[in-house]
Short mmCIF file of N, CA and C and ligand atoms in Angstrom, two decimals:
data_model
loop_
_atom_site.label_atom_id
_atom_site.label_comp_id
_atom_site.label_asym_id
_atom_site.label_seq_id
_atom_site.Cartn_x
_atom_site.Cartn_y
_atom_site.Cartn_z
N UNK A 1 21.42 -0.73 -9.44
CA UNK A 1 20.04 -0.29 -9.72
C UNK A 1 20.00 1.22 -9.96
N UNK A 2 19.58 1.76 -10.79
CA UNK A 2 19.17 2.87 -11.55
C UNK A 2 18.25 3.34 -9.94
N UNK A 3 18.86 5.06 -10.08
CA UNK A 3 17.74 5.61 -8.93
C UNK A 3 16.81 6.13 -9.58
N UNK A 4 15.79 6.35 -8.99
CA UNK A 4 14.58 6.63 -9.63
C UNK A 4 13.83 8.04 -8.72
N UNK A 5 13.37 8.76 -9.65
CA UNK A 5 12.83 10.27 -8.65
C UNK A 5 11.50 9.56 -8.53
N UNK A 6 10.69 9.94 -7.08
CA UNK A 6 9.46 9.72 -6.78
C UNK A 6 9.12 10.35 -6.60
N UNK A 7 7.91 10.72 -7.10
CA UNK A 7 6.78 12.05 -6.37
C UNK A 7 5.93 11.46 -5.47
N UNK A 8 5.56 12.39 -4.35
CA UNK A 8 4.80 11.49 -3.90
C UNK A 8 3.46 12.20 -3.93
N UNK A 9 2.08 11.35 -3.33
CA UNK A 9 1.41 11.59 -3.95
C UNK A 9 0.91 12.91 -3.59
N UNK A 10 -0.49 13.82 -4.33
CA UNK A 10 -1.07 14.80 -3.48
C UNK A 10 -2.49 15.06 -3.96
N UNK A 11 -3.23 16.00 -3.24
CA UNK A 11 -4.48 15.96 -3.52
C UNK A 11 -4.55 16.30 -5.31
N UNK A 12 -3.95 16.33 -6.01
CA UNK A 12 -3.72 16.87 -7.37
C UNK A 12 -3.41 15.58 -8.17
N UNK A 13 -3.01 14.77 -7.37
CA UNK A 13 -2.63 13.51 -8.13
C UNK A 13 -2.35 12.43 -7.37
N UNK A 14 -3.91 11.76 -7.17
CA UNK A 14 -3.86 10.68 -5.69
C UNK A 14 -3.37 9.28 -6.66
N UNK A 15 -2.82 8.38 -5.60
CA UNK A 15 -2.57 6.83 -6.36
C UNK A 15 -3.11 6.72 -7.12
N UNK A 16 -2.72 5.67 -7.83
CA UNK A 16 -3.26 4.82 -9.00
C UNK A 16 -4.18 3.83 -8.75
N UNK A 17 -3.40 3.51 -7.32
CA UNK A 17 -3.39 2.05 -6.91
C UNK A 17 -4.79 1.83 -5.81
N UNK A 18 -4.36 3.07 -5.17
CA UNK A 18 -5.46 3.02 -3.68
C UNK A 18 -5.95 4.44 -3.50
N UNK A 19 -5.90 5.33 -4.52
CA UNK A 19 -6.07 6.87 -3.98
C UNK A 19 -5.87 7.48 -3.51
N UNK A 20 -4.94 7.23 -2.73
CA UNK A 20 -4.59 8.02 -1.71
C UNK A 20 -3.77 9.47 -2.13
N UNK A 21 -4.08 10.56 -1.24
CA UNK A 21 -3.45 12.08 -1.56
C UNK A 21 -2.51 12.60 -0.46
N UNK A 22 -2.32 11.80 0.76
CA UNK A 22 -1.45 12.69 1.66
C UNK A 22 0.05 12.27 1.23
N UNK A 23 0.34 11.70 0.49
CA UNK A 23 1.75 11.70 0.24
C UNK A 23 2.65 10.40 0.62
N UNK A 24 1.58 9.37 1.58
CA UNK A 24 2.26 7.96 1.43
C UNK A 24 2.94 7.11 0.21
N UNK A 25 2.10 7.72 -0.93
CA UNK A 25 2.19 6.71 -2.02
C UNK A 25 3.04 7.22 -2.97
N UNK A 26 4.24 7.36 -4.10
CA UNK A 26 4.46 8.11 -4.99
C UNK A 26 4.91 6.80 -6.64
N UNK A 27 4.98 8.31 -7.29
CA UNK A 27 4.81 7.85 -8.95
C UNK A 27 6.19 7.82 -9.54
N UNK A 28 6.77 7.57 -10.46
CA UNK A 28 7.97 7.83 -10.63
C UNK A 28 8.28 8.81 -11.59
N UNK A 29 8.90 10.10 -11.75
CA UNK A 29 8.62 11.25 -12.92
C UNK A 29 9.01 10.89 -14.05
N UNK A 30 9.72 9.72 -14.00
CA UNK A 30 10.40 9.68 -15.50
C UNK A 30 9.10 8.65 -16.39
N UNK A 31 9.02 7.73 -15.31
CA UNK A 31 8.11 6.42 -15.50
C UNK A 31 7.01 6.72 -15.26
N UNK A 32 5.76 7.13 -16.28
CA UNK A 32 4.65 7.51 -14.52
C UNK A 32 3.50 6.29 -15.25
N UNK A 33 4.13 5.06 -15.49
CA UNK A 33 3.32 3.45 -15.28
C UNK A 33 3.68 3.03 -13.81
N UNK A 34 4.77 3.47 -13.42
CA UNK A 34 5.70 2.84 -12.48
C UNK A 34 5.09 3.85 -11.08
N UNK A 35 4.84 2.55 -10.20
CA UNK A 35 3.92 3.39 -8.43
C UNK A 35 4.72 2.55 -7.30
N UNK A 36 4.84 3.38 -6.58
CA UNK A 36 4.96 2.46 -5.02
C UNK A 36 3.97 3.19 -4.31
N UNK A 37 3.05 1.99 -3.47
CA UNK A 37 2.07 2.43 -3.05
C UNK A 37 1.85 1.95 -1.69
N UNK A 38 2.08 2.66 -0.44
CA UNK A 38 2.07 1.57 0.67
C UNK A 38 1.26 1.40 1.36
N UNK A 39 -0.41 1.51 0.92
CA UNK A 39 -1.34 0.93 0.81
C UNK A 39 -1.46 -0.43 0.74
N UNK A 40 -1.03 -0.95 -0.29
CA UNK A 40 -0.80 -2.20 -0.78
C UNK A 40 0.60 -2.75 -0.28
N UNK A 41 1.16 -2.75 0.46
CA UNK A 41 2.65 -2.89 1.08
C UNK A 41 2.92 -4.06 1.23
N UNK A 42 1.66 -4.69 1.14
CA UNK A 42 1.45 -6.46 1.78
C UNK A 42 0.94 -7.04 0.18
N UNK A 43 0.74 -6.70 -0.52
CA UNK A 43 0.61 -7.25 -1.86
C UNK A 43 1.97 -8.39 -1.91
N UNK A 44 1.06 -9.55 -2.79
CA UNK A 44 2.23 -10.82 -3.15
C UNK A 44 3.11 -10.01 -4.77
N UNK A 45 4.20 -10.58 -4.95
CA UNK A 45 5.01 -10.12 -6.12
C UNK A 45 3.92 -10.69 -7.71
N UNK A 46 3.17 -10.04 -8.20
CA UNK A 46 2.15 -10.72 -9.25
C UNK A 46 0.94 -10.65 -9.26
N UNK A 47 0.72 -9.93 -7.90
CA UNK A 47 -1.11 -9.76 -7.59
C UNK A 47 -1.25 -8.61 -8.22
N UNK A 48 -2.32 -8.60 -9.02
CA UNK A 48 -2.61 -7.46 -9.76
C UNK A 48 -3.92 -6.22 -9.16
N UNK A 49 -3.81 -5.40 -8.61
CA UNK A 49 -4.51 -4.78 -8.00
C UNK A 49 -4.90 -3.24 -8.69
N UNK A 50 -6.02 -3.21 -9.18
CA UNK A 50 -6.57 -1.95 -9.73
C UNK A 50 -5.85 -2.12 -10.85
N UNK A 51 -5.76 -3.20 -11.92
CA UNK A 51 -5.15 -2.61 -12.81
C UNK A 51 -3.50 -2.79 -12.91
N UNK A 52 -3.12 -2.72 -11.76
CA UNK A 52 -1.78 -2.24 -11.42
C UNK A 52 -0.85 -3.57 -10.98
N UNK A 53 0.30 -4.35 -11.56
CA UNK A 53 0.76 -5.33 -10.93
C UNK A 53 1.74 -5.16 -9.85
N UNK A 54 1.77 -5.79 -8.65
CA UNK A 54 2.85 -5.60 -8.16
C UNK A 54 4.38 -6.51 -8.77
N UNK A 55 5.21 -5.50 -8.50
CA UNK A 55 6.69 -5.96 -8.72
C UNK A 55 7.50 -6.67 -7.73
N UNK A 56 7.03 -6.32 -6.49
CA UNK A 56 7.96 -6.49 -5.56
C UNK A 56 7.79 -5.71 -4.74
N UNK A 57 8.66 -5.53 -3.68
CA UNK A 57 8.80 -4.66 -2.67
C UNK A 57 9.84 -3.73 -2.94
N UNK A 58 9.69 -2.71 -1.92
CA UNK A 58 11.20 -1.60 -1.63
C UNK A 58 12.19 -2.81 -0.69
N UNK A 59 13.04 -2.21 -0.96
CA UNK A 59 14.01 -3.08 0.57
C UNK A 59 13.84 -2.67 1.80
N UNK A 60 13.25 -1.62 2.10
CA UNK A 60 12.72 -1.65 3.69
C UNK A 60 11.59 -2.24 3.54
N UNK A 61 10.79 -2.63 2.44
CA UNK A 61 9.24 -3.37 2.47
C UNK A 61 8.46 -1.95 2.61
N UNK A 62 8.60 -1.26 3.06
CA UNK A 62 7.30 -0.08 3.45
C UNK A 62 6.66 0.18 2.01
N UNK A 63 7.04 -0.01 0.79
CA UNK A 63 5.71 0.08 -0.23
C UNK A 63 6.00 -0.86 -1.29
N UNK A 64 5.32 -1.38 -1.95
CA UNK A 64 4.97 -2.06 -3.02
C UNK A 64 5.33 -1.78 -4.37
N UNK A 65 5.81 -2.55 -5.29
CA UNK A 65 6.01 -1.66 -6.12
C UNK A 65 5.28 -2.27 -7.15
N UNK A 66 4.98 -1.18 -7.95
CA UNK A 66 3.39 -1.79 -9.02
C UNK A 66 3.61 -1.02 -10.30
N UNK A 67 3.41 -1.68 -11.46
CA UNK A 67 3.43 -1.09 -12.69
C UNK A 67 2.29 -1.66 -13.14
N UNK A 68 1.29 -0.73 -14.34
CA UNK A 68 0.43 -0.94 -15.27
C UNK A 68 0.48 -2.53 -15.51
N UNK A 69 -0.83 -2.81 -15.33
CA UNK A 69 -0.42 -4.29 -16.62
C UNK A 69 -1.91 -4.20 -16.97
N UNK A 70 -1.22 -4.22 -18.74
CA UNK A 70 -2.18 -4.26 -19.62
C UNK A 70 -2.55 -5.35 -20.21
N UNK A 71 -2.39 -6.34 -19.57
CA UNK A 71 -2.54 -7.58 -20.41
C UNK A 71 -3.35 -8.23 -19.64
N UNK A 72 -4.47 -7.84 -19.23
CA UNK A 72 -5.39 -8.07 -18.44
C UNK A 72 -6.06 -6.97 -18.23
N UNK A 73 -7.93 -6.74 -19.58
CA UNK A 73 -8.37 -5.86 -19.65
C UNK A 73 -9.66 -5.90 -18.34
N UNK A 74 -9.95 -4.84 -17.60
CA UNK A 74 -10.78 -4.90 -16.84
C UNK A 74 -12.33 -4.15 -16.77
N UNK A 75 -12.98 -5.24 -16.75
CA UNK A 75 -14.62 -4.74 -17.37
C UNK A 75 -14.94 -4.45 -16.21
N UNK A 76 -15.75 -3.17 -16.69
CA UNK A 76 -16.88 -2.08 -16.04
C UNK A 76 -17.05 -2.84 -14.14
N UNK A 77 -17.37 -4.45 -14.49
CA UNK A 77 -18.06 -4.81 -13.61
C UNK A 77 -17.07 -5.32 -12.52
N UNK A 78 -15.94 -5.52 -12.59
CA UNK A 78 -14.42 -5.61 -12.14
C UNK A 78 -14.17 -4.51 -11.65
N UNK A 79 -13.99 -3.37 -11.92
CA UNK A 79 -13.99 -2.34 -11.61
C UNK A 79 -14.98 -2.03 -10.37
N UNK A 80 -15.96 -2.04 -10.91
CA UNK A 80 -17.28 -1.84 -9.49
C UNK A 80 -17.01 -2.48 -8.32
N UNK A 81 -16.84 -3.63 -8.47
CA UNK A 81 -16.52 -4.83 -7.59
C UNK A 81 -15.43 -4.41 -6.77
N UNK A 82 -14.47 -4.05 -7.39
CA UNK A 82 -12.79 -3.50 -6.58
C UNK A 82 -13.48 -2.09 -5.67
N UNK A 83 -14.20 -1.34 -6.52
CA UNK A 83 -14.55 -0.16 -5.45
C UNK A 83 -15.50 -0.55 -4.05
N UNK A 84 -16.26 -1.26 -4.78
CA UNK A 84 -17.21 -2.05 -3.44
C UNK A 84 -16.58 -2.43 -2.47
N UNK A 85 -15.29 -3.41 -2.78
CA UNK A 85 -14.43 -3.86 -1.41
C UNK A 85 -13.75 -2.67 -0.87
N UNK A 86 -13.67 -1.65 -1.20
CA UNK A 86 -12.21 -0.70 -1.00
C UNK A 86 -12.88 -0.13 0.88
N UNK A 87 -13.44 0.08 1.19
CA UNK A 87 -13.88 0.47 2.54
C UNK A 87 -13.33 -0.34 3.24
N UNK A 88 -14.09 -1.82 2.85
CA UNK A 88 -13.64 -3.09 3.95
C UNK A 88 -12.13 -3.31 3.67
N UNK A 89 -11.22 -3.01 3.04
CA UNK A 89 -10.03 -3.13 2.97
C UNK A 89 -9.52 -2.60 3.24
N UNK A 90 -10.04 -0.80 3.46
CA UNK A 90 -9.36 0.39 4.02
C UNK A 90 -9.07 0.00 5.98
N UNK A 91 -10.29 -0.33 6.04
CA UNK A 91 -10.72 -0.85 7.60
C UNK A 91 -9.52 -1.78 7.96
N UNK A 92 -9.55 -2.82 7.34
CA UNK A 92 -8.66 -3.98 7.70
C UNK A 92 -7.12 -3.23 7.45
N UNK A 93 -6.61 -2.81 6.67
CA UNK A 93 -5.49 -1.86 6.66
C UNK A 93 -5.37 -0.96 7.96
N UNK A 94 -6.27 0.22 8.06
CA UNK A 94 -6.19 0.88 9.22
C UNK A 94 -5.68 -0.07 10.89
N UNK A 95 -6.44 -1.08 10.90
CA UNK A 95 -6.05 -2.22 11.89
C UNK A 95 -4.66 -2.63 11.87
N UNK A 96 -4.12 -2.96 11.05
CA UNK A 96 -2.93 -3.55 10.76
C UNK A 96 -2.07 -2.41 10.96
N UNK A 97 -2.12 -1.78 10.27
CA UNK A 97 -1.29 -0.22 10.27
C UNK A 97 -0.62 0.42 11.89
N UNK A 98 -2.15 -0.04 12.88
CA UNK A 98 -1.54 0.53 14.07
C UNK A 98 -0.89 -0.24 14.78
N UNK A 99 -0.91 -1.64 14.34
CA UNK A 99 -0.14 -2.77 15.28
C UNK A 99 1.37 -2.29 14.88
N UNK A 100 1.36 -2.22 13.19
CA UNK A 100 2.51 -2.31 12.89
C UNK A 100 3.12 -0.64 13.25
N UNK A 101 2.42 0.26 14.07
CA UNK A 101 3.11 1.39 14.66
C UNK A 101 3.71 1.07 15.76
N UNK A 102 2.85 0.54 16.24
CA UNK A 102 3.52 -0.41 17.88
C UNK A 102 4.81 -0.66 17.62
N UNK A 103 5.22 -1.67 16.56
CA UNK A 103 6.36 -2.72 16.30
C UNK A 103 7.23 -1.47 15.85
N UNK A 104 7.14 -0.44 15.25
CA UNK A 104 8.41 -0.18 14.49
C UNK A 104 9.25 0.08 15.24
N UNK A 105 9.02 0.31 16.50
CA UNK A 105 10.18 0.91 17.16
C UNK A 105 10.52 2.39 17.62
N UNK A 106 9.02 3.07 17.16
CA UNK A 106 8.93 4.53 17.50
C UNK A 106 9.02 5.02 18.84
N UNK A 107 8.26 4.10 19.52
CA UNK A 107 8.28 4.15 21.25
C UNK A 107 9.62 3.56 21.81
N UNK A 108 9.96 3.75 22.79
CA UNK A 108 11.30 3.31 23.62
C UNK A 108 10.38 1.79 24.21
N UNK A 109 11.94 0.98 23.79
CA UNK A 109 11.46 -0.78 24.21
C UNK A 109 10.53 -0.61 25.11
N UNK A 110 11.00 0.07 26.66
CA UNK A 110 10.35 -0.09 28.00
C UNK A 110 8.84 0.13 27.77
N UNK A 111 8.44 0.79 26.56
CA UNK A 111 6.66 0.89 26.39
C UNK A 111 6.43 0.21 25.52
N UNK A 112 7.19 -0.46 24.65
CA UNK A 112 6.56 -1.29 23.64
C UNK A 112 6.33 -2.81 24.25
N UNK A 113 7.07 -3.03 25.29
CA UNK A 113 7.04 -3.65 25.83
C UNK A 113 5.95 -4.57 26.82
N UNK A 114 5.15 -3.01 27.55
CA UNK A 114 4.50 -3.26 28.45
C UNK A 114 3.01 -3.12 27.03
N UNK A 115 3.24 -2.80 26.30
CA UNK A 115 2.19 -2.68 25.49
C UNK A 115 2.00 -4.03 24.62
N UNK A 116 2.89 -4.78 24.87
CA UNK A 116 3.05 -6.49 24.04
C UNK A 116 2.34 -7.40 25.16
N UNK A 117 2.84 -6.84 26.52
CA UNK A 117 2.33 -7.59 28.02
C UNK A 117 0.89 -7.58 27.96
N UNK A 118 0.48 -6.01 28.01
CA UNK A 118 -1.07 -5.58 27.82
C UNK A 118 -2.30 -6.39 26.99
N UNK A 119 -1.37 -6.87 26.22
CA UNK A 119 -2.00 -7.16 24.44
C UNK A 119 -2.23 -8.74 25.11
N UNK A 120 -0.68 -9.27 25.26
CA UNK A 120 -0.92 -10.98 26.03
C UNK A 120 -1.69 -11.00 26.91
N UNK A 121 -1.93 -9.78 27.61
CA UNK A 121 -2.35 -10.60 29.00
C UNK A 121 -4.05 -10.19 28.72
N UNK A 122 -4.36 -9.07 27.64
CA UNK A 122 -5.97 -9.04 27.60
C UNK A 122 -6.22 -10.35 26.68
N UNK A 123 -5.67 -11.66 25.96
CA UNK A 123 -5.74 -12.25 25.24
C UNK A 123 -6.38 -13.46 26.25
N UNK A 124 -6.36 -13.54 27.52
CA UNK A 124 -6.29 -14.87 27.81
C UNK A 124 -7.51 -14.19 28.36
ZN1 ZN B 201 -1.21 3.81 -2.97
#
């Protein structure tokens, strides 16, 4: 596989995909149809989002990878519609996002641990 330079993103040039400007997301300099956006990290391989299809994943999974697709033009009212959801999707992301901080493994087992216990035992 061909390496590819990524920029990532910044307030000068937020996603394509999800907007974003702190630098989660980047473009590719040579390609700039071509995004990984890990916003969308959980996108299926074919879901077309903003415009933008996903390809696939990275091999660690942490972003998505999405190119232009033009073969599917999107009216005014498609558009509106995608911005309308984008809050409630930001929300549901933010949620997910911190579980999956828990899991990565940033904390030492002995707290991720008691923090899995915490989680089971407020469940019942
Ligand atoms: Zn993005």
């Amino acid at each position: 596989m061909n390496r590819i330079t990524l920029i990532p993103t910044s307030k000068n040039k937020s996603c394509a995909i999800c907007d974003n400007t702190s630098g989660k997301c980047r473009q590719s300099k040579t390609d700039q149809d071509y995004w990984q956006c890990m916003e969308y990290a959980d996108a299926r391989k074919g879901e077309i989002i903003s415009s933008y299809k996903c390809l696939g994943h990275s091999k660690d999974g942490v972003w998505g990878q999405f190119r232009i697709d033009n073969s599917q033009e999107w009216s005014d009212q498609q558009r509106q519609e995608w911005k309308a959801r984008k809050p409630q999707r930001q929300q549901q992301q933010a949620k997910s996002n911190q579980i999956k901080h828990l899991n990565t493994g940033r904390l030492p087992t002995g707290i991720l641990k008691k923090y899995s216990q915490i989680e089971e035992g407020g469940k019942q």
